[in-house]
Tab-separated table of C-alpha atoms in Angstrom:
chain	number	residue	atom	x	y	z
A	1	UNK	CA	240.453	147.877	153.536
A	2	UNK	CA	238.128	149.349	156.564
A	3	UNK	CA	238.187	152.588	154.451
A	4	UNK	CA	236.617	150.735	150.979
A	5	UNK	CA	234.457	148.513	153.452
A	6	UNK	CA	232.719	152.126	154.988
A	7	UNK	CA	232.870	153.848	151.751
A	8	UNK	CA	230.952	150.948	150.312
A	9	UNK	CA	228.214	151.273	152.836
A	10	UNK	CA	227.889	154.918	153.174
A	11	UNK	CA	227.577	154.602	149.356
A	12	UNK	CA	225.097	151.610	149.467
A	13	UNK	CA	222.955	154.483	152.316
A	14	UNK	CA	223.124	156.803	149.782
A	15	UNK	CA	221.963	154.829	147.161
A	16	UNK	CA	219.104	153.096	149.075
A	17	UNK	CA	217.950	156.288	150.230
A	18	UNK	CA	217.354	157.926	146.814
A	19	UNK	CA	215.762	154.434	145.456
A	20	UNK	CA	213.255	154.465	148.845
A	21	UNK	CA	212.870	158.211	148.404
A	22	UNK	CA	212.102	158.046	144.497
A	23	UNK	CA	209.814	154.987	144.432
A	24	UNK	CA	208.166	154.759	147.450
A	25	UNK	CA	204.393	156.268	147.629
A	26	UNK	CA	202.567	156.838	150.808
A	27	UNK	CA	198.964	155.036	150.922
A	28	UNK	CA	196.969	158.135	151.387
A	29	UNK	CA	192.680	157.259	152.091
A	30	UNK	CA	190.623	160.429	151.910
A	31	UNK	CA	187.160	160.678	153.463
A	32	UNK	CA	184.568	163.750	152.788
A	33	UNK	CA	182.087	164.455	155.149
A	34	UNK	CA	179.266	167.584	154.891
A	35	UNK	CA	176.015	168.743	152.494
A	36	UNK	CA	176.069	170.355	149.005
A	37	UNK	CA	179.334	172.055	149.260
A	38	UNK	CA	181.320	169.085	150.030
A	39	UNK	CA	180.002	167.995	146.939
A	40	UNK	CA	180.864	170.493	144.494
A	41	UNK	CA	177.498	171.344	144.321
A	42	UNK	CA	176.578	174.450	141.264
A	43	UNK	CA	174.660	177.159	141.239
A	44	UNK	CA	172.831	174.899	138.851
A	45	UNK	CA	171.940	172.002	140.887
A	46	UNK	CA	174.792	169.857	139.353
A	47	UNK	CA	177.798	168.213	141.096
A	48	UNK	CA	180.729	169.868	140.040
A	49	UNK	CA	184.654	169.013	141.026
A	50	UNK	CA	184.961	169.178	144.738
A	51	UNK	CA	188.160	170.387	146.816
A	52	UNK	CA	188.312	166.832	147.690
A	53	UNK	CA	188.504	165.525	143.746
A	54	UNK	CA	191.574	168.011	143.897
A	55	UNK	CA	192.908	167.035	146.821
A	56	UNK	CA	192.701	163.175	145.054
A	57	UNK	CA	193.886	164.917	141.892
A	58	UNK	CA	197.527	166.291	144.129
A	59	UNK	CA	197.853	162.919	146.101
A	60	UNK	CA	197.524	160.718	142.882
A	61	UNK	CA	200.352	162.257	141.427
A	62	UNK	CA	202.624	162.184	144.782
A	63	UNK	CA	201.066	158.704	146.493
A	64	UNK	CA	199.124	156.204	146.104
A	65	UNK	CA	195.127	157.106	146.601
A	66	UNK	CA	194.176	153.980	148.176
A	67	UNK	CA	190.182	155.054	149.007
A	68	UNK	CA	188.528	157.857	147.982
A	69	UNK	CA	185.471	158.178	150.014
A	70	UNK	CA	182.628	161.107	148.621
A	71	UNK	CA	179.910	158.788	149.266
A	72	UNK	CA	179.064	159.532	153.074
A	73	UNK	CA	178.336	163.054	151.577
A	74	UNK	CA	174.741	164.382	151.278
A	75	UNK	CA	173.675	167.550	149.632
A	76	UNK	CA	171.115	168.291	152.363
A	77	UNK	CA	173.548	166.992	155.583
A	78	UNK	CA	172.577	168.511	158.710
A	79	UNK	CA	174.542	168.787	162.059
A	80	UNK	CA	171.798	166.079	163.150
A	81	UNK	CA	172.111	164.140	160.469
A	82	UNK	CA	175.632	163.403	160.743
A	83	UNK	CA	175.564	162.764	164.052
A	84	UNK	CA	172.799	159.934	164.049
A	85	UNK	CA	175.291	158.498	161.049
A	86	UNK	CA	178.139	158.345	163.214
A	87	UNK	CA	176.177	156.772	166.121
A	88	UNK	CA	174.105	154.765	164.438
A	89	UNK	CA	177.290	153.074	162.305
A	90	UNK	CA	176.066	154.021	159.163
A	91	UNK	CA	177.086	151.632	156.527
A	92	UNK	CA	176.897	152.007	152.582
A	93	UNK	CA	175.322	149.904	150.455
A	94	UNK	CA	177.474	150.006	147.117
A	95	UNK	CA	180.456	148.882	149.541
A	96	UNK	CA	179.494	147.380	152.441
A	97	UNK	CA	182.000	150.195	154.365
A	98	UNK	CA	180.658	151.696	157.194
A	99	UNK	CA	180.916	155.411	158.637
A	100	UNK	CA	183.429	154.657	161.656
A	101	UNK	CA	185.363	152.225	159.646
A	102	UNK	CA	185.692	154.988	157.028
A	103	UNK	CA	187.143	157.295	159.445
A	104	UNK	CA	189.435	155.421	161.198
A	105	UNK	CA	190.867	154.417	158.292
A	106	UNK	CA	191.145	158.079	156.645
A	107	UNK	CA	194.522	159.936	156.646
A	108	UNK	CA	192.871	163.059	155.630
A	109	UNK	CA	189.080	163.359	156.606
A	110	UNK	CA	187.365	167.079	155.524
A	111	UNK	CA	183.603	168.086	156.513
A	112	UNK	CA	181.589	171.027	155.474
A	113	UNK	CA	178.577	171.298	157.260
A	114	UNK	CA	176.437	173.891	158.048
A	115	UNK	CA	175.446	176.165	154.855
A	116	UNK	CA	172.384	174.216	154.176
A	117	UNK	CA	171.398	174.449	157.556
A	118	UNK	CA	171.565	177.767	158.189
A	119	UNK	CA	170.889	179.364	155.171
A	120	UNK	CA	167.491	179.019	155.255
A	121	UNK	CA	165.663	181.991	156.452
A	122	UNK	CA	166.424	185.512	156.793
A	123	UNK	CA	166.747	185.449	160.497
A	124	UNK	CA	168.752	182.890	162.458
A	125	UNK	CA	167.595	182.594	166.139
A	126	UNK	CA	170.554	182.634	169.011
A	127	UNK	CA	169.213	179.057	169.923
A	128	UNK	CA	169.939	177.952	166.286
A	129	UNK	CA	173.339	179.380	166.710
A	130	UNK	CA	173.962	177.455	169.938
A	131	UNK	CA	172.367	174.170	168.527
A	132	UNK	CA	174.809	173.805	165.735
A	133	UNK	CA	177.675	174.778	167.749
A	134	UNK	CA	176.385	172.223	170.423
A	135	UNK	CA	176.110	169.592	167.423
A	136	UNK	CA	179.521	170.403	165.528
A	137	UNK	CA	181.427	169.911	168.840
A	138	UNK	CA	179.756	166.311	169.262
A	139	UNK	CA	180.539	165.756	165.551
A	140	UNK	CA	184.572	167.005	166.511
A	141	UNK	CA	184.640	164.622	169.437
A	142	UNK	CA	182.942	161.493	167.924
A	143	UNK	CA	185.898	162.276	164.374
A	144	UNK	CA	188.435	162.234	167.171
A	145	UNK	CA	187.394	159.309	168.977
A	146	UNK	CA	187.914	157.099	165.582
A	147	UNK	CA	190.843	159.194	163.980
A	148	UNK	CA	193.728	160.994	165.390
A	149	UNK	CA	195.409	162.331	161.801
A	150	UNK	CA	194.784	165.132	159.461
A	151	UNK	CA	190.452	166.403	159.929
A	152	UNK	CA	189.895	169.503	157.779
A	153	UNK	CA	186.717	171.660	158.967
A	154	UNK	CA	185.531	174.686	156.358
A	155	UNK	CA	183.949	177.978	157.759
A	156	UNK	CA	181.054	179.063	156.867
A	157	UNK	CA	181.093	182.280	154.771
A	158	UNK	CA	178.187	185.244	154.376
A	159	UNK	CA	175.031	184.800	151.839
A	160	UNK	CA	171.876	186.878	151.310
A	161	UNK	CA	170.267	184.683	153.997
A	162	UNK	CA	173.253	184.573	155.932
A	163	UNK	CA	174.647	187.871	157.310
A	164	UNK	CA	178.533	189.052	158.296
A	165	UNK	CA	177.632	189.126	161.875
A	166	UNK	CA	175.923	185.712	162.222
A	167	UNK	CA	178.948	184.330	160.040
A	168	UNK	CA	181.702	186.259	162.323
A	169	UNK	CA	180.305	184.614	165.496
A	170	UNK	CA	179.527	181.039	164.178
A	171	UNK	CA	182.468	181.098	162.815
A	172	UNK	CA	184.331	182.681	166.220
A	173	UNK	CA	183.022	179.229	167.774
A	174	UNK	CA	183.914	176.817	164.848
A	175	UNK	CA	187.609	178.384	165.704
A	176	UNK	CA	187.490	177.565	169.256
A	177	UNK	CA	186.085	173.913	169.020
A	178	UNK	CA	189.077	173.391	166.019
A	179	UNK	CA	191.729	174.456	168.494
A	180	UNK	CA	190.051	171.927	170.865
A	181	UNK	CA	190.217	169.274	168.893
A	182	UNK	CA	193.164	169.720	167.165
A	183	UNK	CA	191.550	170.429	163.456
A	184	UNK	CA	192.817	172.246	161.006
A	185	UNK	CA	190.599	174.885	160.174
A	186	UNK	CA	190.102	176.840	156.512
A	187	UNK	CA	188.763	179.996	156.797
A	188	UNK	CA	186.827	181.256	153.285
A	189	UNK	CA	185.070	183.812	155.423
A	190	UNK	CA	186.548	186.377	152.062
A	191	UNK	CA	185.591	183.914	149.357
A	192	UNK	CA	182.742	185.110	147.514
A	193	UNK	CA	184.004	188.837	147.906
A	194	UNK	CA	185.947	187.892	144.835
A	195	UNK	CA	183.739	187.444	141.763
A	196	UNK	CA	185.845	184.956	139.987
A	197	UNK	CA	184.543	182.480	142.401
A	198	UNK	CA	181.168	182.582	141.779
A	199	UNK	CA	178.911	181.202	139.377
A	200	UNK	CA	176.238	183.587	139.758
A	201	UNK	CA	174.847	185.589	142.585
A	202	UNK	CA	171.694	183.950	143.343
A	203	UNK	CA	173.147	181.252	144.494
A	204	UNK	CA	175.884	180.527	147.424
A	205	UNK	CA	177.329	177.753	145.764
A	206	UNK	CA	180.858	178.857	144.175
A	207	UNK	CA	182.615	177.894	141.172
A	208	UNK	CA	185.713	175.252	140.479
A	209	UNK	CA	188.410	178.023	140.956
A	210	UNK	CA	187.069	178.586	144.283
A	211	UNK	CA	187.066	174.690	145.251
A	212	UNK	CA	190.788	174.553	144.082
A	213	UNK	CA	191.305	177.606	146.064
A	214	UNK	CA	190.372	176.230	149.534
A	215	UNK	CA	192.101	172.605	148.550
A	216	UNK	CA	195.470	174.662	148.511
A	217	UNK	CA	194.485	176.130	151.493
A	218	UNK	CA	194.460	172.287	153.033
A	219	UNK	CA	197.825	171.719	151.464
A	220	UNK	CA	199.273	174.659	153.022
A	221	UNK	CA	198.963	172.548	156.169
A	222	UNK	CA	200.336	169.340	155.100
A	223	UNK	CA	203.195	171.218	153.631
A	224	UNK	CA	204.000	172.354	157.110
């Protein structure tokens, strides 16, 4: 009798396991901060899909997307920018959400900042170097004051205004304020070596494939 009593529940484990394990979904909120390449921005001027509309795309089809949040996004997004949003509490008017109660919320937050910025003249001064640095650690500590989960940060990567050496020791710094703060960090130094990833090359904005390609390279992580 014991014996059919413990089969019974090692049965009903069993069972209950593969019923929680087959329809249970994880609520899964996703917040994108940054400028023009957080949002997909073309060659052309025209929003394309993101990484973060394929990150959606994988965690509709695994969980449950409970928010989706592109709208703190701004093509032209500065270090300073962001950083008066996050002090100032910066609240959105279609929704009535603000910044830090975004955040907090978010299981997966990326940003992308910096392109814009920097990409703007030939030369980029030391001091300019230092400033965002100085700015993307602030932007790092206020993220980890509000959310202790998954925060995605995207290198920068070489353009015609932007050269290797400027990107090797931005991005040398980016690397040592991720370790600090625990972020994961995505490295597309290599991207636009490859052709297929580009729309044209007048432009540093890339293509879909590439967008896909550095959303895998988030996954890789969350795989782990």
């Amino acid at each position: 009798m014991k014996k059919k009593i413990m089969l019974t529940i090692i049965i009903g484990s069993i069972l209950t396991f593969f019923i929680y394990k087959v329809f249970y979904h994880e609520d899964i909120n996703i917040v994108a901060l940054g400028d023009g390449v957080a949002t997909g921005l073309t060659a052309y001027n025209v929003k394309g899909y993101s990484y973060n509309d394929y990150l959606r795309d994988y965690f509709e089809e695994t969980s449950i997307v409970k928010e989706y949040i592109t709208e703190f996004n701004n093509v032209d997004e500065t270090t300073e920018t962001l950083i008066l949003k996050l002090q100032n509490n910066y609240t959105l008017e279609s929704t009535g959400v603000s910044i830090t109660q975004a955040i907090s919320k978010a299981k997966i937050l990326t940003i992308s900042l910096g392109m814009n910025e920097l990409s703007h003249k030939m030369e980029i001064e030391t001091e300019e170097v230092e400033s965002y640095l100085t700015n993307m650690e602030k932007i790092l500590k206020l993220l980890r004051i509000y959310n202790k989960k998954d925060i995605f940060l995207i290198s920068l990567y070489e353009t015609t205004f932007l050269n290797s050496t400027k990107v090797t020791e931005i991005n040398d710094g980016l690397r040592k304020l991720c370790d600090t703060y625990q972020v994961h960090y995505i490295d597309i130094t290599d991207i636009l070596s490859n052709k297929e990833y580009l729309f044209n090359n007048k432009s540093f904005y890339f293509n879909y494939r590439a967008h896909r390609y550095i959303s895998e390279e988030m996954l890789k992580f969350l795989s782990n």
